[in-house]
């Protein structure tokens, strides 16, 4: 039986690296993204080059109707399958000092994080419960652990998911489903491309940004059988920050 892994925001950056790593682990990848079809096709090609398989599943994680439509279609086409691994990775940042923050910047960052987590996870969980087996990994951020100036929206969005991870981890522990959060520090992706790398490095004990592949290896471990006793945890991967 195939082991399906759904990774949100997998067309680029950390999500793409996770998708490639989980494909190498033998998962059949459901590759979610919002709108960058070319990047998604390239991610699919890289997965296939690594010997894996992937199907594209575009939807906006902040739109419940779009989430339900995409997942309903998949479950209808796969009546005997379930999604064994879910990585809630899609996320955006819209930084700015809180006093000047627009409603749109608050809501867009919050909804891509919390709506995505709620609707995608709730739709995927019943299959895991029926199979008595599953792995959920939520990609949060050290910003949600410690708070960062200019990121009240992003820190709040990630902290919300940290709370949900801890609660759901406890709920699911008796059912052989683990729920963990991975909190990256600064990782070299499109999301951090606008930051001053030289200045940033001075604040990172390791003296460099992390790579998406380093995050992907951690996620791969958390999704493995060997990690079956780790749940409800927030694991930082931040080059010594914290
Ligand atoms: P990225 O390079 O900007 O890639 C973002 C990915 O998310 C893309 O695949 C994008 O799809 C997708 N996406 C964005 N909004 C979406 C939506 N509403 N619905 C569906 N997909 C959506 O970001 P990244 O750096 O890899 O970050 C991935 C995750 O790690 C995020 O949750 C981020 O908060 C977290 N994180 C990143 C860092 C870092 O330093 N990079 C640090 C801590 C935490 P399209 O290609 O279609 O736009």
mmCIF file of C-alpha atoms and ligand atoms in Angstrom:
data_model
loop_
_atom_site.group_PDB
_atom_site.id
_atom_site.type_symbol
_atom_site.label_atom_id
_atom_site.label_comp_id
_atom_site.label_asym_id
_atom_site.label_seq_id
_atom_site.Cartn_x
_atom_site.Cartn_y
_atom_site.Cartn_z
ATOM 1 C CA UNK A 1 0.000 0.000 0.000
ATOM 2 C CA UNK A 2 1.317 3.436 -0.912
ATOM 3 C CA UNK A 3 2.214 5.836 1.866
ATOM 4 C CA UNK A 4 0.889 9.278 0.905
ATOM 5 C CA UNK A 5 2.420 12.480 2.243
ATOM 6 C CA UNK A 6 0.722 15.860 1.794
ATOM 7 C CA UNK A 7 3.073 18.831 2.102
ATOM 8 C CA UNK A 8 1.541 22.291 1.914
ATOM 9 C CA UNK A 9 3.639 25.002 0.275
ATOM 10 C CA UNK A 10 5.886 22.435 -1.408
ATOM 11 C CA UNK A 11 6.617 24.209 -4.682
ATOM 12 C CA UNK A 12 9.557 26.136 -3.263
ATOM 13 C CA UNK A 13 11.935 26.479 -0.301
ATOM 14 C CA UNK A 14 11.584 24.335 2.790
ATOM 15 C CA UNK A 15 8.410 22.584 1.581
ATOM 16 C CA UNK A 16 10.057 21.512 -1.664
ATOM 17 C CA UNK A 17 13.070 20.090 0.216
ATOM 18 C CA UNK A 18 10.731 18.213 2.581
ATOM 19 C CA UNK A 19 8.786 16.793 -0.367
ATOM 20 C CA UNK A 20 11.991 15.538 -2.006
ATOM 21 C CA UNK A 21 13.215 13.980 1.253
ATOM 22 C CA UNK A 22 9.905 12.256 2.023
ATOM 23 C CA UNK A 23 9.792 10.962 -1.551
ATOM 24 C CA UNK A 24 13.253 9.449 -0.994
ATOM 25 C CA UNK A 25 11.787 7.840 2.144
ATOM 26 C CA UNK A 26 9.225 6.106 -0.081
ATOM 27 C CA UNK A 27 6.220 8.414 0.259
ATOM 28 C CA UNK A 28 4.025 9.278 -2.691
ATOM 29 C CA UNK A 29 3.876 13.076 -2.573
ATOM 30 C CA UNK A 30 0.796 15.278 -2.729
ATOM 31 C CA UNK A 31 2.426 18.585 -3.590
ATOM 32 C CA UNK A 32 0.410 21.595 -2.525
ATOM 33 C CA UNK A 33 1.195 25.184 -3.527
ATOM 34 C CA UNK A 34 -0.768 28.374 -4.072
ATOM 35 C CA UNK A 35 -0.151 29.684 -7.591
ATOM 36 C CA UNK A 36 3.435 29.218 -8.798
ATOM 37 C CA UNK A 37 2.794 26.414 -11.292
ATOM 38 C CA UNK A 38 6.291 26.562 -12.810
ATOM 39 C CA UNK A 39 7.943 26.124 -9.412
ATOM 40 C CA UNK A 40 5.559 23.273 -8.584
ATOM 41 C CA UNK A 41 6.363 21.514 -11.862
ATOM 42 C CA UNK A 42 10.070 21.909 -11.132
ATOM 43 C CA UNK A 43 9.568 20.426 -7.630
ATOM 44 C CA UNK A 44 7.704 17.477 -9.173
ATOM 45 C CA UNK A 45 10.532 16.981 -11.672
ATOM 46 C CA UNK A 46 13.135 16.961 -8.888
ATOM 47 C CA UNK A 47 11.092 14.406 -6.931
ATOM 48 C CA UNK A 48 10.887 12.153 -9.985
ATOM 49 C CA UNK A 49 14.604 12.627 -10.638
ATOM 50 C CA UNK A 50 15.195 11.370 -7.085
ATOM 51 C CA UNK A 51 13.172 8.235 -7.927
ATOM 52 C CA UNK A 52 9.925 9.326 -6.278
ATOM 53 C CA UNK A 53 6.448 10.288 -7.448
ATOM 54 C CA UNK A 54 4.292 13.351 -6.908
ATOM 55 C CA UNK A 55 0.931 14.760 -7.894
ATOM 56 C CA UNK A 56 0.230 18.474 -7.837
ATOM 57 C CA UNK A 57 -2.543 19.673 -5.546
ATOM 58 C CA UNK A 58 -2.841 23.460 -5.791
ATOM 59 C CA UNK A 59 -5.062 25.252 -3.311
ATOM 60 C CA UNK A 60 -4.839 28.316 -1.104
ATOM 61 C CA UNK A 61 -4.440 27.190 2.521
ATOM 62 C CA UNK A 62 -6.246 30.324 3.726
ATOM 63 C CA UNK A 63 -9.422 29.362 1.789
ATOM 64 C CA UNK A 64 -11.495 26.611 3.457
ATOM 65 C CA UNK A 65 -13.641 26.007 0.349
ATOM 66 C CA UNK A 66 -10.575 25.509 -1.829
ATOM 67 C CA UNK A 67 -9.024 23.139 0.720
ATOM 68 C CA UNK A 68 -12.183 21.058 0.982
ATOM 69 C CA UNK A 69 -12.706 20.924 -2.786
ATOM 70 C CA UNK A 70 -9.144 19.709 -3.437
ATOM 71 C CA UNK A 71 -9.148 17.121 -0.664
ATOM 72 C CA UNK A 72 -12.679 15.900 -1.449
ATOM 73 C CA UNK A 73 -11.596 15.318 -5.052
ATOM 74 C CA UNK A 74 -8.527 13.384 -3.917
ATOM 75 C CA UNK A 75 -10.431 11.195 -1.457
ATOM 76 C CA UNK A 76 -13.112 10.478 -4.086
ATOM 77 C CA UNK A 77 -10.405 9.381 -6.540
ATOM 78 C CA UNK A 78 -8.651 7.292 -3.836
ATOM 79 C CA UNK A 79 -11.469 5.578 -1.908
ATOM 80 C CA UNK A 80 -9.128 2.957 -0.367
ATOM 81 C CA UNK A 81 -6.278 5.295 0.558
ATOM 82 C CA UNK A 82 -5.528 7.722 3.322
ATOM 83 C CA UNK A 83 -2.880 10.363 3.886
ATOM 84 C CA UNK A 84 -0.309 8.965 6.283
ATOM 85 C CA UNK A 85 1.932 12.037 6.600
ATOM 86 C CA UNK A 86 0.852 15.679 6.725
ATOM 87 C CA UNK A 87 3.335 18.539 6.805
ATOM 88 C CA UNK A 88 1.645 21.907 7.369
ATOM 89 C CA UNK A 89 4.396 24.054 5.898
ATOM 90 C CA UNK A 90 2.781 26.819 3.800
ATOM 91 C CA UNK A 91 3.262 30.242 5.319
ATOM 92 C CA UNK A 92 3.960 33.865 4.523
ATOM 93 C CA UNK A 93 5.419 36.847 6.328
ATOM 94 C CA UNK A 94 4.270 40.475 6.096
ATOM 95 C CA UNK A 95 6.560 42.253 8.531
ATOM 96 C CA UNK A 96 5.987 45.684 10.033
ATOM 97 C CA UNK A 97 5.799 47.392 13.383
ATOM 98 C CA UNK A 98 2.543 46.478 15.084
ATOM 99 C CA UNK A 99 1.419 50.078 15.563
ATOM 100 C CA UNK A 100 1.421 50.562 11.784
ATOM 101 C CA UNK A 101 0.275 47.044 10.836
ATOM 102 C CA UNK A 102 -2.660 46.899 8.414
ATOM 103 C CA UNK A 103 -5.634 44.639 9.008
ATOM 104 C CA UNK A 104 -4.796 42.852 5.768
ATOM 105 C CA UNK A 105 -1.244 42.071 6.909
ATOM 106 C CA UNK A 106 -2.574 40.751 10.229
ATOM 107 C CA UNK A 107 -5.320 38.587 8.706
ATOM 108 C CA UNK A 108 -3.364 37.237 5.721
ATOM 109 C CA UNK A 109 -0.505 35.983 7.890
ATOM 110 C CA UNK A 110 -2.849 34.581 10.543
ATOM 111 C CA UNK A 111 -5.185 32.869 8.095
ATOM 112 C CA UNK A 112 -2.496 31.207 5.974
ATOM 113 C CA UNK A 113 -1.231 29.646 9.183
ATOM 114 C CA UNK A 114 -4.306 28.911 11.291
ATOM 115 C CA UNK A 115 -6.993 28.303 8.638
ATOM 116 C CA UNK A 116 -4.583 26.034 6.778
ATOM 117 C CA UNK A 117 -3.786 24.072 9.907
ATOM 118 C CA UNK A 118 -7.427 23.705 10.956
ATOM 119 C CA UNK A 119 -9.066 22.769 7.664
ATOM 120 C CA UNK A 120 -6.298 20.623 6.154
ATOM 121 C CA UNK A 121 -5.566 18.723 9.355
ATOM 122 C CA UNK A 122 -9.210 18.119 10.195
ATOM 123 C CA UNK A 123 -9.850 16.723 6.716
ATOM 124 C CA UNK A 124 -6.779 14.426 6.826
ATOM 125 C CA UNK A 125 -7.077 13.160 10.429
ATOM 126 C CA UNK A 126 -10.022 10.736 10.050
ATOM 127 C CA UNK A 127 -7.990 8.525 7.668
ATOM 128 C CA UNK A 128 -5.104 8.443 10.147
ATOM 129 C CA UNK A 129 -7.495 7.622 12.999
ATOM 130 C CA UNK A 130 -9.051 4.772 11.014
ATOM 131 C CA UNK A 131 -5.580 3.409 10.138
ATOM 132 C CA UNK A 132 -4.366 3.967 13.708
ATOM 133 C CA UNK A 133 -1.191 5.485 12.277
ATOM 134 C CA UNK A 134 -0.021 8.911 11.191
ATOM 135 C CA UNK A 135 2.502 11.709 11.354
ATOM 136 C CA UNK A 136 1.744 15.429 11.463
ATOM 137 C CA UNK A 137 4.545 17.997 11.389
ATOM 138 C CA UNK A 138 3.784 21.704 11.606
ATOM 139 C CA UNK A 139 6.469 24.093 10.371
ATOM 140 C CA UNK A 140 6.435 27.032 12.759
ATOM 141 C CA UNK A 141 9.324 29.401 13.537
ATOM 142 C CA UNK A 142 11.549 30.553 16.363
ATOM 143 C CA UNK A 143 9.579 33.806 15.907
ATOM 144 C CA UNK A 144 6.587 31.968 17.410
ATOM 145 C CA UNK A 145 8.714 30.639 20.281
ATOM 146 C CA UNK A 146 10.518 33.848 21.314
ATOM 147 C CA UNK A 147 8.649 36.635 19.501
ATOM 148 C CA UNK A 148 10.419 38.999 17.110
ATOM 149 C CA UNK A 149 10.020 42.747 16.635
ATOM 150 C CA UNK A 150 8.227 43.616 13.438
ATOM 151 C CA UNK A 151 6.534 40.229 13.383
ATOM 152 C CA UNK A 152 3.580 40.447 15.795
ATOM 153 C CA UNK A 153 1.346 38.847 13.136
ATOM 154 C CA UNK A 154 3.849 36.111 12.228
ATOM 155 C CA UNK A 155 4.857 35.397 15.847
ATOM 156 C CA UNK A 156 1.167 35.142 16.818
ATOM 157 C CA UNK A 157 0.353 32.882 13.864
ATOM 158 C CA UNK A 158 3.220 30.512 14.661
ATOM 159 C CA UNK A 159 2.552 30.563 18.425
ATOM 160 C CA UNK A 160 -1.064 29.559 17.723
ATOM 161 C CA UNK A 161 0.132 26.497 15.855
ATOM 162 C CA UNK A 162 2.607 25.657 18.621
ATOM 163 C CA UNK A 163 -0.322 25.590 21.073
ATOM 164 C CA UNK A 164 -2.399 23.452 18.724
ATOM 165 C CA UNK A 165 0.549 21.066 18.233
ATOM 166 C CA UNK A 166 0.876 20.500 21.975
ATOM 167 C CA UNK A 167 -2.873 19.924 22.453
ATOM 168 C CA UNK A 168 -3.348 17.710 19.401
ATOM 169 C CA UNK A 169 -0.198 15.758 20.277
ATOM 170 C CA UNK A 170 -1.815 14.792 23.576
ATOM 171 C CA UNK A 171 -5.167 13.959 21.933
ATOM 172 C CA UNK A 172 -3.564 11.737 19.310
ATOM 173 C CA UNK A 173 -0.867 10.019 21.392
ATOM 174 C CA UNK A 174 -3.105 7.048 22.322
ATOM 175 C CA UNK A 175 -3.955 6.585 18.641
ATOM 176 C CA UNK A 176 -0.421 6.127 17.321
ATOM 177 C CA UNK A 177 -0.459 9.507 15.561
ATOM 178 C CA UNK A 178 2.329 11.907 16.421
ATOM 179 C CA UNK A 179 2.016 15.688 16.117
ATOM 180 C CA UNK A 180 5.135 17.825 16.327
ATOM 181 C CA UNK A 181 6.282 21.306 15.367
ATOM 182 C CA UNK A 182 9.599 22.216 13.771
ATOM 183 C CA UNK A 183 10.770 25.759 14.475
ATOM 184 C CA UNK A 184 13.412 26.918 11.971
ATOM 185 C CA UNK A 185 15.600 29.943 12.529
ATOM 186 C CA UNK A 186 16.881 31.711 9.411
ATOM 187 C CA UNK A 187 16.791 29.406 6.407
ATOM 188 C CA UNK A 188 18.008 30.436 2.928
ATOM 189 C CA UNK A 189 14.812 30.535 0.818
ATOM 190 C CA UNK A 190 12.794 33.114 -1.124
ATOM 191 C CA UNK A 191 11.222 34.121 2.216
ATOM 192 C CA UNK A 192 14.551 35.393 3.573
ATOM 193 C CA UNK A 193 15.986 36.633 0.269
ATOM 194 C CA UNK A 194 15.180 40.284 1.103
ATOM 195 C CA UNK A 195 17.043 40.238 4.439
ATOM 196 C CA UNK A 196 20.586 41.582 4.927
ATOM 197 C CA UNK A 197 22.528 38.322 5.098
ATOM 198 C CA UNK A 198 25.744 39.839 6.459
ATOM 199 C CA UNK A 199 23.876 41.516 9.354
ATOM 200 C CA UNK A 200 21.803 38.394 9.969
ATOM 201 C CA UNK A 201 24.834 36.129 10.270
ATOM 202 C CA UNK A 202 26.126 38.221 13.200
ATOM 203 C CA UNK A 203 23.033 37.168 15.187
ATOM 204 C CA UNK A 204 23.364 33.448 14.448
ATOM 205 C CA UNK A 205 25.837 31.529 16.653
ATOM 206 C CA UNK A 206 26.552 29.081 13.799
ATOM 207 C CA UNK A 207 27.498 32.099 11.632
ATOM 208 C CA UNK A 208 25.366 31.069 8.673
ATOM 209 C CA UNK A 209 21.806 30.564 7.496
ATOM 210 C CA UNK A 210 20.405 27.040 7.517
ATOM 211 C CA UNK A 211 19.463 25.162 4.364
ATOM 212 C CA UNK A 212 16.019 23.812 3.444
ATOM 213 C CA UNK A 213 17.601 20.350 3.239
ATOM 214 C CA UNK A 214 18.697 20.532 6.906
ATOM 215 C CA UNK A 215 15.084 21.206 7.909
ATOM 216 C CA UNK A 216 13.892 18.428 5.604
ATOM 217 C CA UNK A 217 16.122 15.829 7.297
ATOM 218 C CA UNK A 218 14.613 16.700 10.683
ATOM 219 C CA UNK A 219 11.081 16.419 9.284
ATOM 220 C CA UNK A 220 11.968 13.113 7.628
ATOM 221 C CA UNK A 221 13.117 11.744 10.992
ATOM 222 C CA UNK A 222 9.953 12.931 12.756
ATOM 223 C CA UNK A 223 7.903 11.134 10.092
ATOM 224 C CA UNK A 224 9.839 7.886 10.467
ATOM 225 C CA UNK A 225 8.918 4.843 12.564
ATOM 226 C CA UNK A 226 11.956 5.587 14.722
ATOM 227 C CA UNK A 227 10.325 8.803 15.985
ATOM 228 C CA UNK A 228 7.168 7.108 17.252
ATOM 229 C CA UNK A 229 7.700 8.210 20.885
ATOM 230 C CA UNK A 230 8.180 11.916 20.091
ATOM 231 C CA UNK A 231 4.950 13.894 20.101
ATOM 232 C CA UNK A 232 3.603 17.289 21.099
ATOM 233 C CA UNK A 233 7.105 18.783 20.848
ATOM 234 C CA UNK A 234 8.547 21.933 19.321
ATOM 235 C CA UNK A 235 12.005 21.238 17.921
ATOM 236 C CA UNK A 236 14.135 24.212 16.913
ATOM 237 C CA UNK A 237 16.615 24.101 14.070
ATOM 238 C CA UNK A 238 18.253 27.498 14.277
ATOM 239 C CA UNK A 239 22.061 27.304 14.339
ATOM 240 C CA UNK A 240 22.209 27.987 18.064
ATOM 241 C CA UNK A 241 19.706 30.847 18.353
ATOM 242 C CA UNK A 242 17.672 30.579 21.556
HETATM 243 P P1 LIG B 1 8.932 30.300 0.614
HETATM 244 O O1 LIG B 1 10.248 29.963 0.037
HETATM 245 O O2 LIG B 1 8.414 31.686 0.546
HETATM 246 O O3 LIG B 1 7.847 29.292 -0.004
HETATM 247 C C1 LIG B 1 6.526 29.401 0.402
HETATM 248 C C2 LIG B 1 5.737 28.218 -0.088
HETATM 249 O O4 LIG B 1 4.417 28.293 0.487
HETATM 250 C C3 LIG B 1 5.544 28.199 -1.587
HETATM 251 O O5 LIG B 1 5.475 26.856 -2.005
HETATM 252 C C4 LIG B 1 4.184 28.900 -1.763
HETATM 253 O O6 LIG B 1 3.482 28.511 -2.955
HETATM 254 C C5 LIG B 1 3.458 28.357 -0.553
HETATM 255 N N1 LIG B 1 2.347 29.188 -0.122
HETATM 256 C C6 LIG B 1 2.386 30.478 0.322
HETATM 257 N N2 LIG B 1 1.143 30.879 0.637
HETATM 258 C C7 LIG B 1 0.319 29.831 0.391
HETATM 259 C C8 LIG B 1 -1.069 29.629 0.484
HETATM 260 N N3 LIG B 1 -1.878 30.602 0.937
HETATM 261 N N4 LIG B 1 -1.589 28.428 0.117
HETATM 262 C C9 LIG B 1 -0.783 27.426 -0.323
HETATM 263 N N5 LIG B 1 0.554 27.557 -0.425
HETATM 264 C C10 LIG B 1 1.085 28.752 -0.095
HETATM 265 O O7 LIG B 1 8.880 29.945 2.184
HETATM 266 P P2 LIG B 1 9.862 29.055 3.084
HETATM 267 O O8 LIG B 1 10.963 29.913 3.552
HETATM 268 O O9 LIG B 1 10.165 27.779 2.398
HETATM 269 O O10 LIG B 1 8.919 28.812 4.348
HETATM 270 C C11 LIG B 1 8.194 27.613 4.514
HETATM 271 C C12 LIG B 1 7.638 27.587 5.930
HETATM 272 O O11 LIG B 1 8.716 27.680 6.852
HETATM 273 C C13 LIG B 1 6.703 28.747 6.261
HETATM 274 O O12 LIG B 1 5.652 28.310 7.086
HETATM 275 C C14 LIG B 1 7.600 29.709 7.008
HETATM 276 O O13 LIG B 1 6.863 30.532 7.872
HETATM 277 C C15 LIG B 1 8.479 28.740 7.743
HETATM 278 N N6 LIG B 1 9.752 29.316 8.176
HETATM 279 C C16 LIG B 1 10.648 29.777 7.266
HETATM 280 C C17 LIG B 1 11.850 30.307 7.711
HETATM 281 C C18 LIG B 1 12.909 30.831 6.779
HETATM 282 O O14 LIG B 1 13.882 31.404 7.275
HETATM 283 N N7 LIG B 1 12.791 30.640 5.470
HETATM 284 C C19 LIG B 1 12.099 30.383 9.081
HETATM 285 C C20 LIG B 1 11.162 29.910 9.975
HETATM 286 C C21 LIG B 1 9.986 29.365 9.503
HETATM 287 P P3 LIG B 1 3.674 29.317 -4.356
HETATM 288 O O15 LIG B 1 5.012 28.863 -4.890
HETATM 289 O O16 LIG B 1 2.533 28.882 -5.200
HETATM 290 O O17 LIG B 1 3.676 30.774 -4.016
#
